[in-house]
């Protein structure tokens, strides 16, 4: 009896865990620059961008975001060649958002990054109406 009970639990929990792990998206990198992604409300996602170590340049968010929010301070991991900037976002409401970032030293902009985020079906409808 205990074997069947544990077996049923195992068969129920494994698919749930698999779904939870596969529903999380990989981080969006510079390859996603200029792309549009579609997410649901309350979806977490990451943007991970590279910079050069040993320079005064850094990635900075310049857009005022309403439908997505930065969840914690930007994480910066540096080694001798490059710095990795990790931005942790979460969608908060249906709509369309243009996340814009610049790679700057405060005076000069060396690079830019933009990701268009459509949150929920209302965001998708709004996006289609604008086009």
mmCIF file of C-alpha atoms in Angstrom:
data_model
loop_
_atom_site.group_PDB
_atom_site.id
_atom_site.type_symbol
_atom_site.label_atom_id
_atom_site.label_comp_id
_atom_site.label_asym_id
_atom_site.label_seq_id
_atom_site.Cartn_x
_atom_site.Cartn_y
_atom_site.Cartn_z
ATOM 1 C CA UNK A 1 0.000 0.000 0.000
ATOM 2 C CA UNK A 2 2.798 2.445 0.882
ATOM 3 C CA UNK A 3 4.487 1.694 -2.446
ATOM 4 C CA UNK A 4 1.389 2.631 -4.465
ATOM 5 C CA UNK A 5 0.871 5.806 -2.438
ATOM 6 C CA UNK A 6 4.480 6.949 -2.955
ATOM 7 C CA UNK A 7 4.339 5.967 -6.601
ATOM 8 C CA UNK A 8 1.216 8.089 -7.150
ATOM 9 C CA UNK A 9 2.782 11.064 -5.409
ATOM 10 C CA UNK A 10 5.951 10.634 -7.465
ATOM 11 C CA UNK A 11 3.941 10.485 -10.719
ATOM 12 C CA UNK A 12 2.066 13.645 -9.715
ATOM 13 C CA UNK A 13 4.987 15.718 -8.454
ATOM 14 C CA UNK A 14 7.470 15.003 -11.257
ATOM 15 C CA UNK A 15 5.295 16.497 -14.047
ATOM 16 C CA UNK A 16 4.584 19.563 -11.896
ATOM 17 C CA UNK A 17 8.292 20.100 -11.234
ATOM 18 C CA UNK A 18 9.065 19.575 -14.921
ATOM 19 C CA UNK A 19 6.454 22.186 -15.909
ATOM 20 C CA UNK A 20 7.799 24.674 -13.360
ATOM 21 C CA UNK A 21 11.340 24.303 -14.665
ATOM 22 C CA UNK A 22 10.432 24.439 -18.341
ATOM 23 C CA UNK A 23 8.101 27.410 -17.963
ATOM 24 C CA UNK A 24 11.012 29.588 -16.850
ATOM 25 C CA UNK A 25 12.649 31.258 -19.815
ATOM 26 C CA UNK A 26 16.361 31.409 -20.394
ATOM 27 C CA UNK A 27 17.942 34.803 -19.867
ATOM 28 C CA UNK A 28 17.597 37.226 -22.770
ATOM 29 C CA UNK A 29 21.017 38.261 -24.046
ATOM 30 C CA UNK A 30 22.248 40.813 -26.565
ATOM 31 C CA UNK A 31 21.034 38.408 -29.283
ATOM 32 C CA UNK A 32 17.471 39.460 -28.333
ATOM 33 C CA UNK A 33 18.208 43.135 -29.056
ATOM 34 C CA UNK A 34 15.257 44.660 -30.932
ATOM 35 C CA UNK A 35 13.074 41.562 -30.512
ATOM 36 C CA UNK A 36 9.547 41.264 -29.134
ATOM 37 C CA UNK A 37 8.678 38.705 -26.478
ATOM 38 C CA UNK A 38 5.274 37.719 -25.091
ATOM 39 C CA UNK A 39 4.846 36.918 -21.415
ATOM 40 C CA UNK A 40 2.016 36.494 -18.925
ATOM 41 C CA UNK A 41 1.397 38.639 -15.875
ATOM 42 C CA UNK A 42 3.692 37.793 -12.919
ATOM 43 C CA UNK A 43 6.326 36.154 -15.168
ATOM 44 C CA UNK A 44 9.922 36.647 -14.030
ATOM 45 C CA UNK A 45 12.601 37.064 -16.693
ATOM 46 C CA UNK A 46 16.238 38.097 -16.927
ATOM 47 C CA UNK A 47 18.257 40.236 -19.280
ATOM 48 C CA UNK A 48 21.973 39.419 -19.186
ATOM 49 C CA UNK A 49 24.381 41.727 -21.014
ATOM 50 C CA UNK A 50 28.159 41.753 -21.293
ATOM 51 C CA UNK A 51 30.514 44.675 -20.879
ATOM 52 C CA UNK A 52 34.263 45.137 -20.838
ATOM 53 C CA UNK A 53 36.061 44.837 -17.508
ATOM 54 C CA UNK A 54 38.443 47.585 -16.562
ATOM 55 C CA UNK A 55 36.499 50.394 -18.266
ATOM 56 C CA UNK A 56 34.195 53.048 -16.913
ATOM 57 C CA UNK A 57 31.333 51.821 -19.113
ATOM 58 C CA UNK A 58 28.264 50.144 -17.619
ATOM 59 C CA UNK A 59 24.761 49.046 -18.676
ATOM 60 C CA UNK A 60 21.966 51.321 -17.476
ATOM 61 C CA UNK A 61 18.168 51.176 -17.877
ATOM 62 C CA UNK A 62 16.903 54.419 -19.416
ATOM 63 C CA UNK A 63 13.239 53.525 -19.974
ATOM 64 C CA UNK A 64 10.487 54.289 -17.489
ATOM 65 C CA UNK A 65 8.811 50.901 -17.151
ATOM 66 C CA UNK A 66 5.218 50.415 -16.022
ATOM 67 C CA UNK A 67 4.258 46.845 -16.976
ATOM 68 C CA UNK A 68 7.544 45.258 -15.909
ATOM 69 C CA UNK A 69 9.540 46.014 -12.773
ATOM 70 C CA UNK A 70 13.152 45.443 -11.816
ATOM 71 C CA UNK A 71 12.995 43.002 -8.896
ATOM 72 C CA UNK A 72 16.368 43.665 -7.277
ATOM 73 C CA UNK A 73 19.516 45.700 -7.892
ATOM 74 C CA UNK A 74 21.495 44.852 -10.987
ATOM 75 C CA UNK A 75 23.991 42.061 -10.357
ATOM 76 C CA UNK A 76 27.483 42.603 -11.805
ATOM 77 C CA UNK A 77 29.951 39.741 -12.085
ATOM 78 C CA UNK A 78 33.413 40.653 -13.364
ATOM 79 C CA UNK A 79 36.469 38.723 -14.431
ATOM 80 C CA UNK A 80 39.617 39.892 -16.219
ATOM 81 C CA UNK A 81 38.013 40.205 -19.681
ATOM 82 C CA UNK A 82 34.347 40.966 -19.221
ATOM 83 C CA UNK A 83 31.646 42.029 -16.828
ATOM 84 C CA UNK A 84 28.233 40.360 -16.794
ATOM 85 C CA UNK A 85 25.228 42.552 -15.936
ATOM 86 C CA UNK A 86 22.119 40.649 -14.802
ATOM 87 C CA UNK A 87 18.776 42.461 -14.676
ATOM 88 C CA UNK A 88 15.963 40.540 -12.937
ATOM 89 C CA UNK A 89 12.515 41.689 -14.062
ATOM 90 C CA UNK A 90 8.955 40.596 -13.382
ATOM 91 C CA UNK A 91 5.841 41.442 -15.361
ATOM 92 C CA UNK A 92 3.227 43.184 -13.227
ATOM 93 C CA UNK A 93 0.321 44.075 -15.511
ATOM 94 C CA UNK A 94 -1.068 43.586 -19.026
ATOM 95 C CA UNK A 95 0.390 45.999 -21.563
ATOM 96 C CA UNK A 96 3.299 46.635 -23.868
ATOM 97 C CA UNK A 97 6.695 47.735 -22.587
ATOM 98 C CA UNK A 98 9.860 48.873 -24.355
ATOM 99 C CA UNK A 99 12.819 48.154 -22.118
ATOM 100 C CA UNK A 100 15.713 50.350 -23.209
ATOM 101 C CA UNK A 101 19.272 50.202 -21.924
ATOM 102 C CA UNK A 102 22.475 51.984 -22.819
ATOM 103 C CA UNK A 103 26.107 51.038 -22.350
ATOM 104 C CA UNK A 104 27.640 54.289 -21.196
ATOM 105 C CA UNK A 105 30.357 55.908 -19.142
ATOM 106 C CA UNK A 106 28.016 58.755 -18.211
ATOM 107 C CA UNK A 107 29.117 60.930 -21.155
ATOM 108 C CA UNK A 108 29.337 58.649 -24.170
ATOM 109 C CA UNK A 109 26.906 55.937 -25.252
ATOM 110 C CA UNK A 110 28.850 53.043 -26.710
ATOM 111 C CA UNK A 111 25.973 50.587 -27.260
ATOM 112 C CA UNK A 112 22.207 50.222 -26.856
ATOM 113 C CA UNK A 113 19.778 47.400 -26.117
ATOM 114 C CA UNK A 114 16.006 47.303 -26.509
ATOM 115 C CA UNK A 115 13.533 44.524 -25.741
ATOM 116 C CA UNK A 116 9.834 44.899 -26.498
ATOM 117 C CA UNK A 117 7.750 43.014 -23.915
ATOM 118 C CA UNK A 118 4.070 42.259 -24.491
ATOM 119 C CA UNK A 119 2.393 41.220 -21.245
ATOM 120 C CA UNK A 120 -0.887 39.270 -21.395
ATOM 121 C CA UNK A 121 -3.594 39.339 -24.051
ATOM 122 C CA UNK A 122 -4.460 43.013 -23.496
ATOM 123 C CA UNK A 123 -0.851 43.892 -24.277
ATOM 124 C CA UNK A 124 -1.011 41.787 -27.426
ATOM 125 C CA UNK A 125 -4.252 43.471 -28.562
ATOM 126 C CA UNK A 126 -2.815 46.917 -27.858
ATOM 127 C CA UNK A 127 0.333 46.065 -29.789
ATOM 128 C CA UNK A 128 -1.689 44.882 -32.808
ATOM 129 C CA UNK A 129 -3.806 48.060 -32.798
ATOM 130 C CA UNK A 130 -0.716 50.289 -32.893
ATOM 131 C CA UNK A 131 0.707 48.540 -35.949
#
